[in-house]
JSON list of C-alpha atoms in Angstrom, two decimals:
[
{"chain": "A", "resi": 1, "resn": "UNK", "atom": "CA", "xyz": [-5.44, -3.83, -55.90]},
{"chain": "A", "resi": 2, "resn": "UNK", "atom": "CA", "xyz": [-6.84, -1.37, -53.25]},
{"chain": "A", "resi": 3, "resn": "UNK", "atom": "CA", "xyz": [-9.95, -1.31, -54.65]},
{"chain": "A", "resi": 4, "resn": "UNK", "atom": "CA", "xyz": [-10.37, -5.11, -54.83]},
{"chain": "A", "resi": 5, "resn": "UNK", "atom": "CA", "xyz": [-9.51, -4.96, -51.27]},
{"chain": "A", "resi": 6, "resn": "UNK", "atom": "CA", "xyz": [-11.87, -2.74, -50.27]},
{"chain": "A", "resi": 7, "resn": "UNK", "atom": "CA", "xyz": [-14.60, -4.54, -52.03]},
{"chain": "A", "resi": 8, "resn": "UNK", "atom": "CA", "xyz": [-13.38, -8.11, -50.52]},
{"chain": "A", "resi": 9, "resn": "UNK", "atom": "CA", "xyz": [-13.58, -6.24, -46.99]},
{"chain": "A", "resi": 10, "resn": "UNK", "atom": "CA", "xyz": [-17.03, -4.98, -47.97]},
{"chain": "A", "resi": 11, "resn": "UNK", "atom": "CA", "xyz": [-18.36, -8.54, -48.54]},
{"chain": "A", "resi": 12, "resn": "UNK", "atom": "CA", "xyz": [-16.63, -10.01, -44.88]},
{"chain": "A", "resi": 13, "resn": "UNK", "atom": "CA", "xyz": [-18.82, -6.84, -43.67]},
{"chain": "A", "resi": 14, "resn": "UNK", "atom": "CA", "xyz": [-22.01, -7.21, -44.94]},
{"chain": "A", "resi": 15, "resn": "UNK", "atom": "CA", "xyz": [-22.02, -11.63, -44.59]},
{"chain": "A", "resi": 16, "resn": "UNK", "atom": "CA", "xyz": [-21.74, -10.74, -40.90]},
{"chain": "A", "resi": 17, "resn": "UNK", "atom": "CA", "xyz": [-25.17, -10.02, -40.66]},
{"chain": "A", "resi": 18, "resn": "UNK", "atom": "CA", "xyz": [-27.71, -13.26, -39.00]},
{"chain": "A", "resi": 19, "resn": "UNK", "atom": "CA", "xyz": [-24.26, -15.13, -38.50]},
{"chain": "A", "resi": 20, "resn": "UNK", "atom": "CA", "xyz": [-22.84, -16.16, -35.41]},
{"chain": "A", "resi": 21, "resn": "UNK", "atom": "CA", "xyz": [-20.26, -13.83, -33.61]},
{"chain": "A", "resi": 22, "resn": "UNK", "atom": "CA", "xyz": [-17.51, -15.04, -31.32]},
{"chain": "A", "resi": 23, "resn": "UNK", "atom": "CA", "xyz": [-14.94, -12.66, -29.77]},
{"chain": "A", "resi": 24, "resn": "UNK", "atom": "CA", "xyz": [-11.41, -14.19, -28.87]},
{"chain": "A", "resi": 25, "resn": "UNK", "atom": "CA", "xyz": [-7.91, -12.40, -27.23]},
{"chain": "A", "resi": 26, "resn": "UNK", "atom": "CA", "xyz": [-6.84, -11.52, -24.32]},
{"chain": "A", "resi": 27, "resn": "UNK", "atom": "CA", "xyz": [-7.66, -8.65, -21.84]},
{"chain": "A", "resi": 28, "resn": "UNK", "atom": "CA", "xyz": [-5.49, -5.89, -21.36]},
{"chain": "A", "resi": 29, "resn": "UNK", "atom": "CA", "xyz": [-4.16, -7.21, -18.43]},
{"chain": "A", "resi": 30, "resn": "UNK", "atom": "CA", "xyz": [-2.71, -10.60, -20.54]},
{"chain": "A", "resi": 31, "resn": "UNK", "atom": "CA", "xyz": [-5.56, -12.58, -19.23]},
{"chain": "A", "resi": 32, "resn": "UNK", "atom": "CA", "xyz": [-7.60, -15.02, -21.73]},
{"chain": "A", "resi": 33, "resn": "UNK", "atom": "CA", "xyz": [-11.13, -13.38, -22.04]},
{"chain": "A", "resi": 34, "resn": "UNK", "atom": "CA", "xyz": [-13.96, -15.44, -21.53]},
{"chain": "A", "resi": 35, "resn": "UNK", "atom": "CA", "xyz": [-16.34, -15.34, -24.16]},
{"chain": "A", "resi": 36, "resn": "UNK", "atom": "CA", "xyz": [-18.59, -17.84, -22.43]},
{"chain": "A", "resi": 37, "resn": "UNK", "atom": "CA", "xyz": [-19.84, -15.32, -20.02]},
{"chain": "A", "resi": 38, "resn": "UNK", "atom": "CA", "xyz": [-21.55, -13.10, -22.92]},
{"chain": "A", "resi": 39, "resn": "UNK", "atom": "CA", "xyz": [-23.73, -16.00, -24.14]},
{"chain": "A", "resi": 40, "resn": "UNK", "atom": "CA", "xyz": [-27.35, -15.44, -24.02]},
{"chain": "A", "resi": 41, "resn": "UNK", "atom": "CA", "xyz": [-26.77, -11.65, -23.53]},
{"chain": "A", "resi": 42, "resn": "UNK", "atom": "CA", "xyz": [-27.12, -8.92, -26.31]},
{"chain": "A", "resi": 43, "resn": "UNK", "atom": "CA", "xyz": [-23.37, -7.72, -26.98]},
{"chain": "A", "resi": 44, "resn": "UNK", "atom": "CA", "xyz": [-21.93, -4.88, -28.57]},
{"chain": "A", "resi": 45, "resn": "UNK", "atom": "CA", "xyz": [-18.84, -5.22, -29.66]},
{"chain": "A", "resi": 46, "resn": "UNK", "atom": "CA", "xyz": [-17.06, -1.99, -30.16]},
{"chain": "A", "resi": 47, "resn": "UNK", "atom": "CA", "xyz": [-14.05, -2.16, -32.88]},
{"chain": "A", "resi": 48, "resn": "UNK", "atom": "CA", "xyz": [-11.97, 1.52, -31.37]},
{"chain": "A", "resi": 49, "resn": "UNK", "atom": "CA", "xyz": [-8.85, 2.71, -31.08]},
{"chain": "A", "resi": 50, "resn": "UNK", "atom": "CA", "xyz": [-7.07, 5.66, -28.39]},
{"chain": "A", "resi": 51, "resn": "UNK", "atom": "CA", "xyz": [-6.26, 7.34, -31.79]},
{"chain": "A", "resi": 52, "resn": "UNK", "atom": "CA", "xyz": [-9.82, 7.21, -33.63]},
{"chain": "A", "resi": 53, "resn": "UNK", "atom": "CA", "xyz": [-11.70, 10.39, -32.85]},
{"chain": "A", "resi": 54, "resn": "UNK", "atom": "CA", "xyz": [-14.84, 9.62, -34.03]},
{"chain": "A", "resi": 55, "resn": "UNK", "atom": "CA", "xyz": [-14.20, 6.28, -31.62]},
{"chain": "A", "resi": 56, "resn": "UNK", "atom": "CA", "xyz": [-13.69, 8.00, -28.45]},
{"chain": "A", "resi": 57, "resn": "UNK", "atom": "CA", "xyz": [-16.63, 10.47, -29.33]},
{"chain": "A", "resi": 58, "resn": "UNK", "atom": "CA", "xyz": [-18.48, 7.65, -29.45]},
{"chain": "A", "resi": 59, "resn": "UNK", "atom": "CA", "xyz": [-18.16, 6.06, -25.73]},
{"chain": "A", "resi": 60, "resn": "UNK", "atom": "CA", "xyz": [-19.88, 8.29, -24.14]},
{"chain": "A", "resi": 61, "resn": "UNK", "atom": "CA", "xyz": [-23.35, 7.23, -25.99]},
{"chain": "A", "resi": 62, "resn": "UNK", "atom": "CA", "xyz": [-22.34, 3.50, -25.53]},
{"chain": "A", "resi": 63, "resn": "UNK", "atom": "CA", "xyz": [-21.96, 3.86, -21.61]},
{"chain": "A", "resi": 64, "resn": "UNK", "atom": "CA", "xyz": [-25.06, 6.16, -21.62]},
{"chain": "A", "resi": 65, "resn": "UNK", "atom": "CA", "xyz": [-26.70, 2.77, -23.38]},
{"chain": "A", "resi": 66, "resn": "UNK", "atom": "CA", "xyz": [-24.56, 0.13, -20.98]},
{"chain": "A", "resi": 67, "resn": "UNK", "atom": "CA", "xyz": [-26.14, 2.01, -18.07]},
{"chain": "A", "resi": 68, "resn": "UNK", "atom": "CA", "xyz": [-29.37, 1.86, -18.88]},
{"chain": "A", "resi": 69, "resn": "UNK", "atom": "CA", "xyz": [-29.86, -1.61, -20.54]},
{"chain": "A", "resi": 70, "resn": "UNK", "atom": "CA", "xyz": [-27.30, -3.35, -18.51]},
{"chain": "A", "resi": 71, "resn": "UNK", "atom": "CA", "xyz": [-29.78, -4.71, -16.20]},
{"chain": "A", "resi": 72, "resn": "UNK", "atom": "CA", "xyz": [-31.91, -5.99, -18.80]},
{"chain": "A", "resi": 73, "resn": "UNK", "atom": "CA", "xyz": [-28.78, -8.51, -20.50]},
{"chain": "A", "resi": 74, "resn": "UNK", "atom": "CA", "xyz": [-26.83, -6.02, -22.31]},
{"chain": "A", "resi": 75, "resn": "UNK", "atom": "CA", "xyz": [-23.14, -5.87, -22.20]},
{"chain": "A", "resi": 76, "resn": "UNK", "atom": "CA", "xyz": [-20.18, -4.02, -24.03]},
{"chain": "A", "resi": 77, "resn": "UNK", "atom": "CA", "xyz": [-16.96, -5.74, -25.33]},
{"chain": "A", "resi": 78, "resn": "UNK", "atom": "CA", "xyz": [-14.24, -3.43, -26.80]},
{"chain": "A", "resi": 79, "resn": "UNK", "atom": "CA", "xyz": [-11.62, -4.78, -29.21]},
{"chain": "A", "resi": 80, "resn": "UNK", "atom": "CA", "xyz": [-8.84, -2.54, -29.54]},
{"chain": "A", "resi": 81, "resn": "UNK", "atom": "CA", "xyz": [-7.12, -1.99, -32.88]},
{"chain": "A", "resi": 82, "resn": "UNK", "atom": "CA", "xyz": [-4.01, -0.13, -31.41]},
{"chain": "A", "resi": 83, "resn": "UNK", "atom": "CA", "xyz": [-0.86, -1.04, -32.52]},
{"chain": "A", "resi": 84, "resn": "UNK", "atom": "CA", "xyz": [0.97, -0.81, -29.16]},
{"chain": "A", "resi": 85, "resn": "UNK", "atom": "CA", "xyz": [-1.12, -2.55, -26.07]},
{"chain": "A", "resi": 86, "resn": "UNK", "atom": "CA", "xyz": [0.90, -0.32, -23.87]},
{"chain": "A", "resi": 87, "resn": "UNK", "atom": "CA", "xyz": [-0.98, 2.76, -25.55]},
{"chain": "A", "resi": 88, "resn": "UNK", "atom": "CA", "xyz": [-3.92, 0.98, -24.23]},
{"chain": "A", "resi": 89, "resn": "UNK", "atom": "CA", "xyz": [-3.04, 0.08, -21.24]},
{"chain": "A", "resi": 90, "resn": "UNK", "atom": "CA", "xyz": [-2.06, 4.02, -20.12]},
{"chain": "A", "resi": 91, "resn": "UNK", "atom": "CA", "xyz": [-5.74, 5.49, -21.87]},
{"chain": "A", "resi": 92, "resn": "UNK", "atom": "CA", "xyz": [-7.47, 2.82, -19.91]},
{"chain": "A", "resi": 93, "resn": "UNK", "atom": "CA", "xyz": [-5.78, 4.22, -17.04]},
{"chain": "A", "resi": 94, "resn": "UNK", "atom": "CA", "xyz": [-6.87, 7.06, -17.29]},
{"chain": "A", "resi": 95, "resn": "UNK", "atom": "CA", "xyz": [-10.05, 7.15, -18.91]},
{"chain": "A", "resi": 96, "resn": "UNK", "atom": "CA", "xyz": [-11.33, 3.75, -17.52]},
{"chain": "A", "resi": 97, "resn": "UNK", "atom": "CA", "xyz": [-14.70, 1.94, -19.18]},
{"chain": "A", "resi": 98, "resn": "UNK", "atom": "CA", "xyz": [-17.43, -0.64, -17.28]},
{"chain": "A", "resi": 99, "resn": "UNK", "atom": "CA", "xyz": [-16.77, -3.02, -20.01]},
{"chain": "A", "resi": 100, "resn": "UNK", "atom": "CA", "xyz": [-13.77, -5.33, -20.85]},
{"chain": "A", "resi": 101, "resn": "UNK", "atom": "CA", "xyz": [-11.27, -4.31, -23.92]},
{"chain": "A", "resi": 102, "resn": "UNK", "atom": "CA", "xyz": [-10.05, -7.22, -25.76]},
{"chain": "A", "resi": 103, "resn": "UNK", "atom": "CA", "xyz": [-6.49, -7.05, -27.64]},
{"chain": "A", "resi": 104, "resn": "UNK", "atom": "CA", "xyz": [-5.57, -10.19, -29.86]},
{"chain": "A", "resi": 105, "resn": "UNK", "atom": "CA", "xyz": [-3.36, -12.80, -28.28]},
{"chain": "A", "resi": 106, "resn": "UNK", "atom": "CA", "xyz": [-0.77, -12.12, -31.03]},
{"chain": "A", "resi": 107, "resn": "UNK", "atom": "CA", "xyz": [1.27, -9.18, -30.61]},
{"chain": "A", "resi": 108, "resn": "UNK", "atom": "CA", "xyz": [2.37, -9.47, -34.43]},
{"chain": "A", "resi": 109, "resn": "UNK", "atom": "CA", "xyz": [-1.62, -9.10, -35.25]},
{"chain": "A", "resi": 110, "resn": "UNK", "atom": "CA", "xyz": [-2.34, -5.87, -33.98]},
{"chain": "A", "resi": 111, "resn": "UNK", "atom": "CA", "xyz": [-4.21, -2.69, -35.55]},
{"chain": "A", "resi": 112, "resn": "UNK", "atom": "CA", "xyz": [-6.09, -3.87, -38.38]},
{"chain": "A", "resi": 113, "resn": "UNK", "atom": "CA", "xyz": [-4.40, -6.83, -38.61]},
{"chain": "A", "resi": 114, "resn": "UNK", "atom": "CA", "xyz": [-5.98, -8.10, -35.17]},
{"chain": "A", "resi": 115, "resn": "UNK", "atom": "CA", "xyz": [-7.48, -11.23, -36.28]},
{"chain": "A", "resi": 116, "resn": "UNK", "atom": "CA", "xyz": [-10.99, -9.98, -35.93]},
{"chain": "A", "resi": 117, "resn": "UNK", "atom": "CA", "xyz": [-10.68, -7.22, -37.65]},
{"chain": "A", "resi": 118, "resn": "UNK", "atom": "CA", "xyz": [-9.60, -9.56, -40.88]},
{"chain": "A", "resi": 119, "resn": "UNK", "atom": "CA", "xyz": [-12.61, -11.48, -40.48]},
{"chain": "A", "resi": 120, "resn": "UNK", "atom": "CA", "xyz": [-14.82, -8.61, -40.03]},
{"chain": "A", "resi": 121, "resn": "UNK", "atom": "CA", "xyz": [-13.29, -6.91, -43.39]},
{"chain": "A", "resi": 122, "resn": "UNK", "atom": "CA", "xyz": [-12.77, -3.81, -41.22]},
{"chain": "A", "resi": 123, "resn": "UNK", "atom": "CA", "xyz": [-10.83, -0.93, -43.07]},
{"chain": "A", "resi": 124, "resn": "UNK", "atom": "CA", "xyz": [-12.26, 2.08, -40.98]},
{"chain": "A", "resi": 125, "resn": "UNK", "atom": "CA", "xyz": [-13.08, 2.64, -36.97]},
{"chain": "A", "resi": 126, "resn": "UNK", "atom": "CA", "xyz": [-15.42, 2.60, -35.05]},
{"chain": "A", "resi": 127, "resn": "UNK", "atom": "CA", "xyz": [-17.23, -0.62, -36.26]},
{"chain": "A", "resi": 128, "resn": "UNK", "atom": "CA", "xyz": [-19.50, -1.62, -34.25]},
{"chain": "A", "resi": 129, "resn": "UNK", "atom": "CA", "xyz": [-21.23, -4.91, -34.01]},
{"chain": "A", "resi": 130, "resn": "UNK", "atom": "CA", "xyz": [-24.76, -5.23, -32.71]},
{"chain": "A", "resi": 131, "resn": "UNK", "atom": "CA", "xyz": [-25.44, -9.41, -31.52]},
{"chain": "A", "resi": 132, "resn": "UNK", "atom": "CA", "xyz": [-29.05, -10.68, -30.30]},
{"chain": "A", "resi": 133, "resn": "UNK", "atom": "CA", "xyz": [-29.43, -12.94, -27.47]},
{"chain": "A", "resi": 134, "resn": "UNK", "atom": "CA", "xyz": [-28.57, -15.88, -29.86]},
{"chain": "A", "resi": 135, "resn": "UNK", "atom": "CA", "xyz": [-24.67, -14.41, -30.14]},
{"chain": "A", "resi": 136, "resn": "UNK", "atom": "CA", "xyz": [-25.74, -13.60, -34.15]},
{"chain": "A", "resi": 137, "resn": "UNK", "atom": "CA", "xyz": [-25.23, -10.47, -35.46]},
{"chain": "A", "resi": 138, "resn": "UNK", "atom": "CA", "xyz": [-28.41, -8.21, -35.73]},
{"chain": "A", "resi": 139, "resn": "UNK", "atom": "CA", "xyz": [-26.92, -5.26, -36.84]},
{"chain": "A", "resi": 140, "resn": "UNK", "atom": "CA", "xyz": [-23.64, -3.08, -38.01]},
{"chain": "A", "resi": 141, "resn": "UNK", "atom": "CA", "xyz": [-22.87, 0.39, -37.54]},
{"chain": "A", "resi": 142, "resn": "UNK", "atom": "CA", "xyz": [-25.66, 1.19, -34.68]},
{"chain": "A", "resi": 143, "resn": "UNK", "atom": "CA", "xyz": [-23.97, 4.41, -33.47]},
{"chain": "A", "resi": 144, "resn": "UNK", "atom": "CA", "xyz": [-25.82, 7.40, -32.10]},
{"chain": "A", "resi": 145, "resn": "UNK", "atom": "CA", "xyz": [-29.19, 6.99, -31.86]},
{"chain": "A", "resi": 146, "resn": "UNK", "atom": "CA", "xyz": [-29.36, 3.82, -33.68]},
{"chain": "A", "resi": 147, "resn": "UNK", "atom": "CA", "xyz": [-28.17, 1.70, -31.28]},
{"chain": "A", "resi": 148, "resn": "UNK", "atom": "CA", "xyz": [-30.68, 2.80, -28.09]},
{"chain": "A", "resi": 149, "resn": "UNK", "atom": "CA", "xyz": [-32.96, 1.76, -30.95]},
{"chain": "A", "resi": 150, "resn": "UNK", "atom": "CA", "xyz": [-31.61, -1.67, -31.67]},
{"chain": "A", "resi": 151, "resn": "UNK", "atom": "CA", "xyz": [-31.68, -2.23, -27.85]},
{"chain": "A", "resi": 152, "resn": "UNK", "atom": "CA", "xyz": [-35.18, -1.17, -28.00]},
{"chain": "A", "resi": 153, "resn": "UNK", "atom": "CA", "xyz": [-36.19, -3.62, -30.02]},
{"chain": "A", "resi": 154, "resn": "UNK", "atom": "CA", "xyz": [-33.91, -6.34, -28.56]},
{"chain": "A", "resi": 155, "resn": "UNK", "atom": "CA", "xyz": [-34.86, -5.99, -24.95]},
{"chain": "A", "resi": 156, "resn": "UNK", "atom": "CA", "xyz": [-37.84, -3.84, -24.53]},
{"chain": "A", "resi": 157, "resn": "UNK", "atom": "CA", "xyz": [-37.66, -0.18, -23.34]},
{"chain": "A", "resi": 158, "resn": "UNK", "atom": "CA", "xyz": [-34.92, 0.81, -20.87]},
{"chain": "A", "resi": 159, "resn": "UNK", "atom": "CA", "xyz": [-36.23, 1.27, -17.09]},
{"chain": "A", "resi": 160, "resn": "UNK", "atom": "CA", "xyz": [-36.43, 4.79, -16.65]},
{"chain": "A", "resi": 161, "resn": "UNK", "atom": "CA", "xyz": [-36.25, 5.92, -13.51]},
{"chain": "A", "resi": 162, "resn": "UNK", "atom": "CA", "xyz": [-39.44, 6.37, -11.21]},
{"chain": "A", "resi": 163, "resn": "UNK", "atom": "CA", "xyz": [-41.05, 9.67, -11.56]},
{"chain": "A", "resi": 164, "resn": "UNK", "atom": "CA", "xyz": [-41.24, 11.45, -8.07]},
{"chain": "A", "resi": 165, "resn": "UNK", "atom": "CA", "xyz": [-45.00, 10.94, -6.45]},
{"chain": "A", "resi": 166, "resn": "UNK", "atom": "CA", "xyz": [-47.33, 13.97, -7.36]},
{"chain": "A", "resi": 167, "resn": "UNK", "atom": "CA", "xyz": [-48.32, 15.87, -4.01]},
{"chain": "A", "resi": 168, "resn": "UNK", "atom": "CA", "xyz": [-52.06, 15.53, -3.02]},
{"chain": "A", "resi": 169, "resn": "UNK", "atom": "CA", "xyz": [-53.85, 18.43, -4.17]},
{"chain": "A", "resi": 170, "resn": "UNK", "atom": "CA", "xyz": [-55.56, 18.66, -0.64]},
{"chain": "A", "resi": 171, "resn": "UNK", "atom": "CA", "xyz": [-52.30, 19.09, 0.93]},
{"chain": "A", "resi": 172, "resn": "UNK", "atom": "CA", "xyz": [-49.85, 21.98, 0.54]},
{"chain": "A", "resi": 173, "resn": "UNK", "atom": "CA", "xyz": [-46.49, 21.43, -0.65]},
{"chain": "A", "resi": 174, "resn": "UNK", "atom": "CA", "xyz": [-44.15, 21.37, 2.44]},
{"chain": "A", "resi": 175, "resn": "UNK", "atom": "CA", "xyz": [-42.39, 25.36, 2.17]},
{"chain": "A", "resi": 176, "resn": "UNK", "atom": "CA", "xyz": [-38.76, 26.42, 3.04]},
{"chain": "A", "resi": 177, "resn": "UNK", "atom": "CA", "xyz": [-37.35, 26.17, 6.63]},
{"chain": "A", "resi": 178, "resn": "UNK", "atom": "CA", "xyz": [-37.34, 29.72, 7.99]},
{"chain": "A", "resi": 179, "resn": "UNK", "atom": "CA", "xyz": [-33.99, 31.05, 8.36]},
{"chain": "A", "resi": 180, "resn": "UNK", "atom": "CA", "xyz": [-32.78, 32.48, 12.21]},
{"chain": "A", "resi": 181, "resn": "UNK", "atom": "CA", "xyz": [-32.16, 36.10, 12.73]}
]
């Protein structure tokens, strides 16, 4: 029976690919979250949890990615997959993230039962969900390096900062105040 499950969550997993994406819940604060504002943007949707190691290892690569590919139409949605939204609510407190964290509108459909996480066939954390400008998915599991990658690809390189001006090499370089004494 496991193993059938498994398999069945397989299948949701892989049909995600090319297919449309929404995200639905509310925020952490109770609010509705407004999917409306993603559309025409490349998303990541990050599936985490306070309790996932390998999830928490993971943010700082995602917010190294936000930073630099935000201004080009790329933005972050987290959906939470802990059981209590209080849990939540004190990490995010502490440890808070640029992006929004969604939790599903039904407190009786939390963890893996959180609705999208039974579409998505998700049995193990992080999951992450790469969509194109179109709101389809392009891609699953783009951790690490994959996912600068990905972003590559969907929105050109990242804007790296401008290198300082060489100095003339008819002019010195400017030397050290002299100290007093």
């Amino acid at each position: 029976k496991q193993a059938s499950a498994r398999a069945e969550n397989g299948r949701r997993r892989s049909g995600l690919v090319g297919q449309p994406f929404t995200v639905a819940g509310v925020q952490v604060d109770g609010s509705p979250f407004d999917w409306g504002k993603y559309q025409g943007k490349v998303v990541l949707i990050d599936f985490w949890a306070t309790w996932c190691g390998p999830c928490l290892q993971e943010i700082p690569n995602i917010d190294a990615n936000y930073k630099k590919y935000k201004a080009k139409g790329f933005e972050v949605v987290g959906v939470n997959l802990d059981d209590e939204s209080q849990t939540v609510v004190r990490w995010l407190e502490a440890q808070q993230l640029p992006w929004t964290t969604v939790l599903s509108a039904d407190p009786n459909a939390r963890g893996f039962e959180h609705p999208l996480a039974v579409k998505c066939g998700i049995d193990a954390i992080p999951f992450l969900v790469l969509l194109d400008r179109d709101g389809k998915v392009n891609a699953l599991h783009v951790r690490g390096e994959k996912l600068e990658q990905k972003l590559a690809e969907l929105l050109g390189p990242a804007d790296e900062p401008a290198a300082a001006p060489a100095i003339p090499a008819d002019k010195p370089a400017a030397e050290a105040p002299k100290a007093d004494g």
